[in-house]
XYZ file of C-alpha atoms in Angstrom:
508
model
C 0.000 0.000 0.000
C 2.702 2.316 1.062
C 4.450 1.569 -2.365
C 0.869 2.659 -4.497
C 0.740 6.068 -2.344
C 4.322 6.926 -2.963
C 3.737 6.612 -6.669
C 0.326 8.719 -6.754
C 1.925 11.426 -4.930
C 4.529 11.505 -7.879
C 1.763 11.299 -10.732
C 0.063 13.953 -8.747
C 2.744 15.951 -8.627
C 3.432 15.427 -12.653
C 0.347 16.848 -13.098
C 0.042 20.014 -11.425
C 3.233 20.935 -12.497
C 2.111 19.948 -16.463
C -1.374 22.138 -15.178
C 0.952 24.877 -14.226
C 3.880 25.420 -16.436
C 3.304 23.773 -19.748
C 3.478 27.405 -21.429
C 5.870 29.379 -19.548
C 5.883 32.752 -20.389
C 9.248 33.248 -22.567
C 11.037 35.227 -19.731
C 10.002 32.821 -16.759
C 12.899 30.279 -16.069
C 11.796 27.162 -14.635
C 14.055 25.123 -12.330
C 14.076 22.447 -9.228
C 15.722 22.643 -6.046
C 16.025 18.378 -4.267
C 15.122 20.038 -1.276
C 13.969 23.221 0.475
C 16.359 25.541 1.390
C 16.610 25.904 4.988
C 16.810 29.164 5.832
C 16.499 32.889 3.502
C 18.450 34.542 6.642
C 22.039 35.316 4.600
C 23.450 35.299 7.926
C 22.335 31.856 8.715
C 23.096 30.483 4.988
C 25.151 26.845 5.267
C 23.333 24.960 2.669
C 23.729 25.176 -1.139
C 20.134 25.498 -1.796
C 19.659 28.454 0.676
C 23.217 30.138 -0.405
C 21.439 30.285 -4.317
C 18.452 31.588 -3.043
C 19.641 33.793 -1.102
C 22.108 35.797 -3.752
C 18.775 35.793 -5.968
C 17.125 38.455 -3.352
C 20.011 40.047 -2.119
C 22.979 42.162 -3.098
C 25.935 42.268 -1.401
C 28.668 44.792 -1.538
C 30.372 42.847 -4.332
C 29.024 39.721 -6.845
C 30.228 36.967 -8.333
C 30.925 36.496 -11.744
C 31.609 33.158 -14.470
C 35.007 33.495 -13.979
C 35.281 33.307 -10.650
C 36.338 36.930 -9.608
C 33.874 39.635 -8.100
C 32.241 42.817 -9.825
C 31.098 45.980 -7.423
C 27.484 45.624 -6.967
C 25.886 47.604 -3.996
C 29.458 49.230 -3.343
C 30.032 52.339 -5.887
C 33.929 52.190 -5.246
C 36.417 50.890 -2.419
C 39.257 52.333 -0.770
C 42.151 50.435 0.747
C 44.643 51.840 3.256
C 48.605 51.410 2.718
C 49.025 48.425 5.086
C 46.243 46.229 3.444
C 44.155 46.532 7.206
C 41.149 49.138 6.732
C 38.694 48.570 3.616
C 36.548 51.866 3.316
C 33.280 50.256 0.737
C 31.440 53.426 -0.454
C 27.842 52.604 -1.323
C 25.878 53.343 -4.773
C 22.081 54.833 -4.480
C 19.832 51.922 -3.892
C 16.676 50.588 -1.788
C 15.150 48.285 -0.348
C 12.140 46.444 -2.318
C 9.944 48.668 -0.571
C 11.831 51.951 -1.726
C 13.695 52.066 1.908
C 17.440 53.369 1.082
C 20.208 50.762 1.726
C 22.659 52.068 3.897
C 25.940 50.973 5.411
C 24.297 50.908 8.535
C 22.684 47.682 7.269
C 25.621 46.089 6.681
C 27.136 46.787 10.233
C 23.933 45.550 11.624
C 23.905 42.454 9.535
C 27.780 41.327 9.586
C 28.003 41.729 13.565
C 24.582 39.582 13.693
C 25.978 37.166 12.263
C 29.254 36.937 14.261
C 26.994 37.483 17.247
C 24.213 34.643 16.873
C 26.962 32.803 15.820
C 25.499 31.886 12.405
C 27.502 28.365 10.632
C 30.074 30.584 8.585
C 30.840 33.093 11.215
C 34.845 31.739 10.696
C 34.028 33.825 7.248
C 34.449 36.952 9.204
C 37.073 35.728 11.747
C 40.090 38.243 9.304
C 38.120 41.302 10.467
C 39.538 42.639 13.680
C 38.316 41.070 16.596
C 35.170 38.907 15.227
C 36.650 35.542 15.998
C 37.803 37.113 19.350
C 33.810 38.333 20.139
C 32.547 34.690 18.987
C 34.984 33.229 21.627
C 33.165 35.249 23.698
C 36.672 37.692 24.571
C 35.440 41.174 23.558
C 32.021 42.789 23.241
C 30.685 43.371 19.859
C 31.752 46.863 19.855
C 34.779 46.113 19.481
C 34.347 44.008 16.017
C 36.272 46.009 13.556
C 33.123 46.600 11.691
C 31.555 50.273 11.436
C 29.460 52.507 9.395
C 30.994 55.548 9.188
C 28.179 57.254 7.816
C 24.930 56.071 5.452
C 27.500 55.682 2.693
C 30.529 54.608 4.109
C 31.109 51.368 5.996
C 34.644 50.893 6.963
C 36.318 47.551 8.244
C 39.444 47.125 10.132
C 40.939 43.627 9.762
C 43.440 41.968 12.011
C 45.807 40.656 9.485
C 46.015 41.468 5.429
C 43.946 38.824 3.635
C 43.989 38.523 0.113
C 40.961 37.027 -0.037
C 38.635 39.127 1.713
C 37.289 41.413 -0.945
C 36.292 37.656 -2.718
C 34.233 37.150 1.020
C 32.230 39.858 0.380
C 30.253 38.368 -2.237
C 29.505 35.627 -0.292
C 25.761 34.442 0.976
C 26.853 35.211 4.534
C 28.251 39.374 3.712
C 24.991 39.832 2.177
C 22.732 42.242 4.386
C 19.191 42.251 5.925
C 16.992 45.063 6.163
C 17.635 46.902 10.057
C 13.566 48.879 9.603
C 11.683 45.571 8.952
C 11.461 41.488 9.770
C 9.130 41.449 6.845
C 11.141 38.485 4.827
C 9.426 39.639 1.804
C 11.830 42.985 1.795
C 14.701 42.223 -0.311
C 17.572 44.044 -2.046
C 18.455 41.269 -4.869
C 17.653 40.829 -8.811
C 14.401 39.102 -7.406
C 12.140 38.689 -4.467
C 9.297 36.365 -3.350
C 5.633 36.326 -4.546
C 4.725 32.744 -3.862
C 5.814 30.263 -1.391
C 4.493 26.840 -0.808
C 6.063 24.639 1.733
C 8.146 21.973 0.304
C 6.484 22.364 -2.739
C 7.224 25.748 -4.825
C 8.802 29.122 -4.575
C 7.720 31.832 -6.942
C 10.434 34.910 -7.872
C 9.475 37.513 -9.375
C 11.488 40.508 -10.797
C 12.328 43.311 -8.033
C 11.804 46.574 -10.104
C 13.774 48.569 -6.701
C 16.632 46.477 -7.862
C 19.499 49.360 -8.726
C 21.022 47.149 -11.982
C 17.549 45.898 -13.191
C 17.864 46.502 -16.659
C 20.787 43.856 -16.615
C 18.077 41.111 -15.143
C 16.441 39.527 -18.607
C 14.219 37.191 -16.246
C 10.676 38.528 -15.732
C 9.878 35.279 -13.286
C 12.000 32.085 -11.412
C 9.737 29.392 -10.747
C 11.422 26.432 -8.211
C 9.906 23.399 -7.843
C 10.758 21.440 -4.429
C 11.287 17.747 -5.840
C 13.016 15.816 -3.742
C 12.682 12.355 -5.828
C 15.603 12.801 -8.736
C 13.505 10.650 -11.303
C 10.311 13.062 -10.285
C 12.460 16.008 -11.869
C 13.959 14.217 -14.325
C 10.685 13.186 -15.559
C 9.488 16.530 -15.752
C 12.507 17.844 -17.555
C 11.546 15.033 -19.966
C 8.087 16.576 -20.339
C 9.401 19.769 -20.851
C 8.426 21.152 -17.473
C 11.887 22.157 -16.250
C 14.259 24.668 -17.927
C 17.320 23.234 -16.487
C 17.990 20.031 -14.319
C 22.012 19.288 -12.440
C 24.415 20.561 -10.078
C 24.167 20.061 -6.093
C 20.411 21.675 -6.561
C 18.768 19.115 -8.465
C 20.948 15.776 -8.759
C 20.303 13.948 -11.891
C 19.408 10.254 -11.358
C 23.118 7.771 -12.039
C 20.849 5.865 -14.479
C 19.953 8.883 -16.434
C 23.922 9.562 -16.862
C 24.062 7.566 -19.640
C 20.645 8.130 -21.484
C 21.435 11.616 -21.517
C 25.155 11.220 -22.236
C 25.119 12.934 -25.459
C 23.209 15.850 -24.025
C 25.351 16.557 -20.539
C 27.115 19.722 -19.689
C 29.279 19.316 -16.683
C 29.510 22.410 -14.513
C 32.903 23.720 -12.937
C 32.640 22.348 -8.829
C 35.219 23.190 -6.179
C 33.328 20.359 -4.619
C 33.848 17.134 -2.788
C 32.113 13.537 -1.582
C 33.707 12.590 1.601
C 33.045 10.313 4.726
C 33.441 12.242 7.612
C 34.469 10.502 11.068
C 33.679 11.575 14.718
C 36.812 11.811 16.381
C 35.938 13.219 19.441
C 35.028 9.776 20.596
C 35.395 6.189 20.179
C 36.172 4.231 18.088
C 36.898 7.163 15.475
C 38.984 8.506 17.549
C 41.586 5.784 16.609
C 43.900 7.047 13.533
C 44.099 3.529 12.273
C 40.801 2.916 12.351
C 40.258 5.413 10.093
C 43.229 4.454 7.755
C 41.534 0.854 7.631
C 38.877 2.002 6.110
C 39.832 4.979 4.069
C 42.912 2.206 2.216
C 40.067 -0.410 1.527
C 37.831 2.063 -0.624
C 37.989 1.219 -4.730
C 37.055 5.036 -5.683
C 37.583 4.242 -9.049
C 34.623 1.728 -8.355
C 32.844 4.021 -6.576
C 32.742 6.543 -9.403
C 32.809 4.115 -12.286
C 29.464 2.231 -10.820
C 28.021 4.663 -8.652
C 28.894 8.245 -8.684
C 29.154 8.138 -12.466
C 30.031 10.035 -15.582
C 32.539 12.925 -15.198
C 33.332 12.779 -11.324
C 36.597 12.674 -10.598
C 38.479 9.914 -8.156
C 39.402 11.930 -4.998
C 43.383 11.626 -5.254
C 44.028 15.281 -3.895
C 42.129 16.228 -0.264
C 40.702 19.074 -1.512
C 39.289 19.634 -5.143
C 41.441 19.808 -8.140
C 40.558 23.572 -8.636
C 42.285 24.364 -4.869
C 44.913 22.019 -5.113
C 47.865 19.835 -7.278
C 48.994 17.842 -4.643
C 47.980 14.145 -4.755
C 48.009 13.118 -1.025
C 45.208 10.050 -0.644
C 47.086 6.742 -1.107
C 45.507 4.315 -3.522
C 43.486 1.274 -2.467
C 45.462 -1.116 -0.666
C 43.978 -4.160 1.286
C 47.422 -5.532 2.895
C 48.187 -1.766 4.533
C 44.414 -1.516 5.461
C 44.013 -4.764 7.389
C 47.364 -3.996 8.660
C 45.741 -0.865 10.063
C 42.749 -2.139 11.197
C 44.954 -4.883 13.398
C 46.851 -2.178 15.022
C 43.675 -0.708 15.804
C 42.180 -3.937 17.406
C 45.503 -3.855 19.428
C 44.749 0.106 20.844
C 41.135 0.467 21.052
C 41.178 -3.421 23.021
C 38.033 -4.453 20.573
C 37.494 -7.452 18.185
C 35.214 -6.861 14.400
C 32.079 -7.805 16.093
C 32.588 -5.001 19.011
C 32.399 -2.551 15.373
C 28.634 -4.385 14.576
C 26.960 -1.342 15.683
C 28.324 1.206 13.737
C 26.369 3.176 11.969
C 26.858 4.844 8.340
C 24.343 8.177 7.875
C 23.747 9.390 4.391
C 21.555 11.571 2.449
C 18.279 10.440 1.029
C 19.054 10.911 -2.608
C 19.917 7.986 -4.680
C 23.772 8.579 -5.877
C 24.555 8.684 -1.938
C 22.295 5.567 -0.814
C 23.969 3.660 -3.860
C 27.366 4.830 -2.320
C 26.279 4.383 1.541
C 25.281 0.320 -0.192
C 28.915 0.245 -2.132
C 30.525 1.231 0.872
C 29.116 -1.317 3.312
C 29.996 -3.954 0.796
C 33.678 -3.224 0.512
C 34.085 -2.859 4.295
C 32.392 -6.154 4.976
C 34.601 -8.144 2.222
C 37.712 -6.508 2.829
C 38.101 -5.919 6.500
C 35.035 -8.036 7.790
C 33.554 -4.627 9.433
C 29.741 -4.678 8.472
C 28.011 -1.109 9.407
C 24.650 -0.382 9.524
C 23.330 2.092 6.825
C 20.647 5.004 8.340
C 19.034 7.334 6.129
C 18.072 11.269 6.761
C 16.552 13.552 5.380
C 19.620 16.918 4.311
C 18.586 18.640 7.491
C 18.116 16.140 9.835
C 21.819 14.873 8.650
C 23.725 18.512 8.657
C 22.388 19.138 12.717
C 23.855 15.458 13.363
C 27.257 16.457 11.922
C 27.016 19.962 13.229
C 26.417 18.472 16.729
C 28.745 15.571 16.059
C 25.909 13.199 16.975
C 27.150 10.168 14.655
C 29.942 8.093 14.361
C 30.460 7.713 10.415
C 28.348 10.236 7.988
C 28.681 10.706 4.049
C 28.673 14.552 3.323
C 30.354 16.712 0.694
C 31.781 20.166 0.712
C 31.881 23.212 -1.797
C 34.348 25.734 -1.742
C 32.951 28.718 -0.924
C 35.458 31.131 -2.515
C 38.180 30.423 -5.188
C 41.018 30.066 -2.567
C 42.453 26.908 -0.534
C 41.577 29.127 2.870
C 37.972 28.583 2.093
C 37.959 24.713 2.783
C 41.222 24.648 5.377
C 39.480 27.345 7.348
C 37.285 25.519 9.218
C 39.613 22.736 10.745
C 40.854 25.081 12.413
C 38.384 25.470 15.215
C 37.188 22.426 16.586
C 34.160 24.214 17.525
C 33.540 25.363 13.890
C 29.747 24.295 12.958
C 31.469 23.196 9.458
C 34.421 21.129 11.063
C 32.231 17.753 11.196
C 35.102 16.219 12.760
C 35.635 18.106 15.475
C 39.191 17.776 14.239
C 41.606 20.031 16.361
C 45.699 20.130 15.518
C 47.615 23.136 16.991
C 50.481 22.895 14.188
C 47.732 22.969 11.805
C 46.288 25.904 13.387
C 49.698 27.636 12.972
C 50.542 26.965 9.713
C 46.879 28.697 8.674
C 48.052 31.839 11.162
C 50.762 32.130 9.803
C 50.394 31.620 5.870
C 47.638 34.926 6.427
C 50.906 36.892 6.543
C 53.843 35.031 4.663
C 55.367 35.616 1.255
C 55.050 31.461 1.103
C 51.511 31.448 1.550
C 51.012 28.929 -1.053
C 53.776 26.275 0.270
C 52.427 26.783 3.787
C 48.953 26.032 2.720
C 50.079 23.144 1.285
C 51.705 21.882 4.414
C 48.598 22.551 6.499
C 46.730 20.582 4.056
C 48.844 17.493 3.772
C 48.757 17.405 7.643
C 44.550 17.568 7.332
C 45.682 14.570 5.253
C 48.024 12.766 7.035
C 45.415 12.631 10.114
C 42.471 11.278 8.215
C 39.485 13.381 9.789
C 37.790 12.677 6.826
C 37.919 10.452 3.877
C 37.588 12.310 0.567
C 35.868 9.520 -1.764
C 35.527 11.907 -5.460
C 35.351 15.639 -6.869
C 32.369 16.915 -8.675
C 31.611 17.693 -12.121
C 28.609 18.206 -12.015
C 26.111 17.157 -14.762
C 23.610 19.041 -15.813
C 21.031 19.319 -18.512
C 19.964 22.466 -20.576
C 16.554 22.433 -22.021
C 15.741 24.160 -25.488
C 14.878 27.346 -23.833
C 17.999 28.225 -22.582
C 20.239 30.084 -24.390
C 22.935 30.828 -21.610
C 23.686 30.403 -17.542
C 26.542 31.775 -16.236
C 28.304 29.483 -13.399
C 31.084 29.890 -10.963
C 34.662 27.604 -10.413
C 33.312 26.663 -6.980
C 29.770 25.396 -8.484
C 27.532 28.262 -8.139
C 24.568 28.700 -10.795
C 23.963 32.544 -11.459
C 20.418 32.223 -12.765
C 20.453 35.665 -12.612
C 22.662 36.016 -15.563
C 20.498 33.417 -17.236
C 19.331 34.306 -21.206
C 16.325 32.083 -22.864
C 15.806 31.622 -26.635
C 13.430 34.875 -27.624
C-alpha cells in the first residue's frame, strides 16, 4: 500500500506541475531545487540550496561572476589603506524592495549579527579585527572592527592582510538584511518572493527597486521542491523544467548515460567525503580510520556509482584548490594492517564494530554509495556497518552536533582560494568542522600563511597534515552534470559550483 501512495503522490505531482507550467511565459525560467532551502536569513546560509536563493534576493557589496572573480554591486567604489588593514566600501544609491534606502548601517547591523548569533560561517568573518575574538566570547561586539561611518561609508578594520577578503564579500553570509523591517518579503536582490508553498514551490518575481535591473532579462524564477531525482527528471523530460544538475537538483546515475550525449558538466570546487567523529570512540583511533579509508575502490565508486565525469578523490581538496595528490591508492594488505593495530589500541574485536552506523543523504547517488561502501568494508576488513538514512537537514544538525559516528557529506568551496575549505579545521568548535578535528600545528601553519610571502607552500603543508590525520575520507570531486533544455540560451556558473540564474538568457 505504502508503495501505491508513494507513486500517486509523484503522478500527482506530474500533473500540477504539467497544469501549471506547460506554457511558460518566454522570460520565466523554470528550475528544481532536491530540497527546500533551509533558511532565507544570509546570515544563517550553510546549505547550497539556501546560499542560491539567497544571492537571488540580495545584493551584497560585491558579486560573483563566471570566472570566478567579483564585480562591485551595492558598493560604488572601495578604498584600501597602505598596510592592506582598513577597507573603506562606499555605497551606490539603492533601496530596499519597498523603496527604503540601503545604507551601510545595514551592513554593520547584519555582519556583527551574524558573528553574534553565531550563524555556521561566522569563521568567514574571523580576518576582520576582533570577530573571531567576540565569537569566543573575549570582547564585546563593539569592538568588532566593523563600522558605518556614515549612510554611505562602511569601513572595516581587519586583524591581518587577507587577500581574499574582498572575494568574502560576495559571499551568501556578507549579504545584508533590512535593520527597519522582519518582513522576509523585503529584499535588495535581482528578485524577491511572490509565492511560497512549503516543500512544494517558490515563486520569484522581478524586483523593479533592484538598482542594476535593466541587466536582469528574467521577468519570473519558478522552483519546484522535488526531492525524488527521477520526479524532476521526468518533468525535464516533459518539458516542465528549464534546467535540471548541479548540487540543486541531482540527476538520477541511471539517467547519466541516457542523456550522455546531451550533458554539460559544470565547474565544482566540490567534494564527496566520509566524515568521522573523532571526538570519541572508536573514530577517535587514527588507524581505524586508515583501515577504512585504504580499503575504498574510488575508481569503483565513481565508475558504478557516482558516475560520468566525477573525478576519483586523489588530492584532499578539489582539483581547482589544489595539485597535490596526497590520498594513497586502495590497498587491502596496509588496510588490514591498520585495522589490526587498531584492534591492538582500542582493546576491541570486528564484532565489538557491529553497531556502527553509516548516515547518508536520502538521494539515490549517496544511498547507492552508503550500499557500495558497506559492501567493501564487509569483504575486505570483515567490518559490516549499519546504513541510516536522513533527510539533508536532519543529517547537517547530526554532523554539526557531532551526533554520529560515520556520515557521508560533501563540501563546496565557498570562494576560489584553498583558505575557504582549510578554514574551518581550524576550530574544533567550527559548525562546518564535522570532525571536530583540532591540531595546533595545523592551526599555525593557517596563522601564519595569512601573513607570509610562502603562503602557497604553507597552505600546502597545512593541508597534507589535514591529510596525514584522516578526519575525513575524501571519496571523489564533482563535475557536475547538468542538462539544458531548449529554452535556454545561456547560464553563467562559478569555479566553486555556483549557478547565477540571474545572468540566465532564454531563446526569444
Amino acid at each position: 500500500m505504502l508503495y501505491w501512495i508513494k507513486r500517486w503522490a509523484l503522478l500527482l505531482l506530474l500533473v500540477m506541475g504539467c497544469t501549471t507550467t506547460s506554457h511558460a511565459p518566454s522570460k520565466h525560467l523554470r528550475i528544481c531545487f532536491n530540497t527546500e532551502p533551509a533558511t532565507l536569513d544570509p546570515r544563517m546560509a550553510g546549505d547550497f540550496a539556501s546560499s542560491t536563493l539567497i544571492c537571488l534576493i540580495y545584493e551584497g557589496l560585491t558579486r560573483c561572476l563566471p570566472g570566478g572573480e567579483v564585480e562591485l554591486a551595492l558598493a560604488d567604489h572601495v578604498e584600501l589603506s597602505a598596510d592592506l588593514l582598513t577597507y573603506r566600501f562606499y555605497l551606490k544609491e539603492a533601496h530596499w524592495s519597498d523603496g527604503t534606502p540601503i545604507t551601510a548601517y545595514d551592513f554593520e547591523a547584519s555582519w556583527k549579527g551574524a558573528i553574534a548569533l553565531p550563524s555556521p560561517s561566522a569563521y568567514l568573518f574571523y580576518p576582520i579585527k576582533n570577530a573571531e575574538n567576540h565569537v569566543k566570547q573575549r570582547v564585546p561586539l563593539h569592538e568588532v572592527g566593523i563600522r558605518a561611518v556614515n549612510d554611505k561609508i562602511l569601513q572595516v578594520e581587519l586583524t591581518q592582510p587577507t587577500p581574499y577578503f574582498y572575494s568574502l564579500t560576495a559571499f551568501p553570509s556578507f549579504l545584508p538584511v533590512p535593520r527597519h523591517t522582519n518582513d522576509a518579503s523585503v529584499c535588495s536582490g535581482p528578485f524577491q518572493i511572490e509565492h511560497r508553498v512549503h516543500q512544494s514551490e517558490i515563486v520569484l518575481r522581478k524586483n523593479l527597486k533592484f538598482w542594476n535591473r535593466n541587466a536582469i532579462a528574467i521577468d519570473q524564477i519558478h522552483i519546484s521542491i522535488v526531492p525524488d531525482e527521477m520526479t524532476a527528471l521526468q518533468m525535464f523530460e516533459q518539458g516542465h523544467l528549464d534546467w535540471l544538475g548541479g548540487p540543486l537538483s541531482p540527476l538520477p546515475p541511471d539517467a547519466l548515460e541516457k542523456w550522455a550525449d546531451s550533458l554539460q558538466f559544470l565547474p565544482s570546487a566540490a567534494t564527496t567525503f566520509i566524515s568521522f567523529n573523532i571526538q570519541k570512540p572508536p573514530f577517535n583511533n587514527f588507524h581505524l580510520r586508515q583501515a577504512l579509508s585504504l580499503s575504498i575502490d574510488r575508481e569503483a565508486l565513481v565508475q558504478q556509482v557516482a558516475g560520468a565525469g566525477q573525478l576519483v578523490a586523489k588530492s584532499f581538496l578539489p582539483p581547482t584548490l589544489t595539485q597535490q595528490e596526497l590520498i594513497p591508492s586502495t590497498n587491502y594488505a596496509d588496510a588490514k594492517a591498520h585495522l589490526g593495530k587498531a584492534f591492538q589500541e582500542l582493546g576491541i574485536q570486528a564484532k565489538d564494530l557491529d553497531t556502527l552506523t553509516l548516515y547518508f543523504k536520502s538521494i539515490q547517488v549517496d544511498k547507492r554509495l552508503a550500499q557500495a561502501l558497506q559492501r567493501q568494508w564487509e569483504q575486505i576488513l570483515g567490518i559490516r556497518v549499519r546504513l541510516e538514512q536522513l533527510d539533508a537537514k536532519s543529517l547537517t544538525q547530526k554532523l554539526q552536533n557531532r551526533d554520529y559516528q560515520i556520515a557521508l557529506s560533501l563540501w563546496i568551496a565557498q570562494f576560489d582560494d584553498p583558505v575557504s575549505i582549510l578554514e574551518r579545521f581550524k576550530d574544533p568548535t567550527n559548525l562546518k568542522n564535522f570532525p571536530g578535528w583540532e591540531n595546533l600545528e595545523y592551526s599555525q601553519l593557517l596563522t601564519s600563511a595569512a601573513t607570509s610571502e610562502m603562503r602557497a607552500q604553507i597552505l600546502q603543508q597545512a593541508e597534507a597534515l589535514l591529510a596525514k590525520e584522516l578526519p575525513l575520507a575524501p571519496l571523489y570531486h564533482w563535475r557536475s552534470p547538468a542538462l539544458y533544455g531548449p529554452r535556454i540560451k545561456s547560464i553563467g556558473t562559478t569555479p566553486s559550483g555556483g549557478v547565477l540564474f540571474e545572468r540566465c538568457e532564454l531563446q526569444k
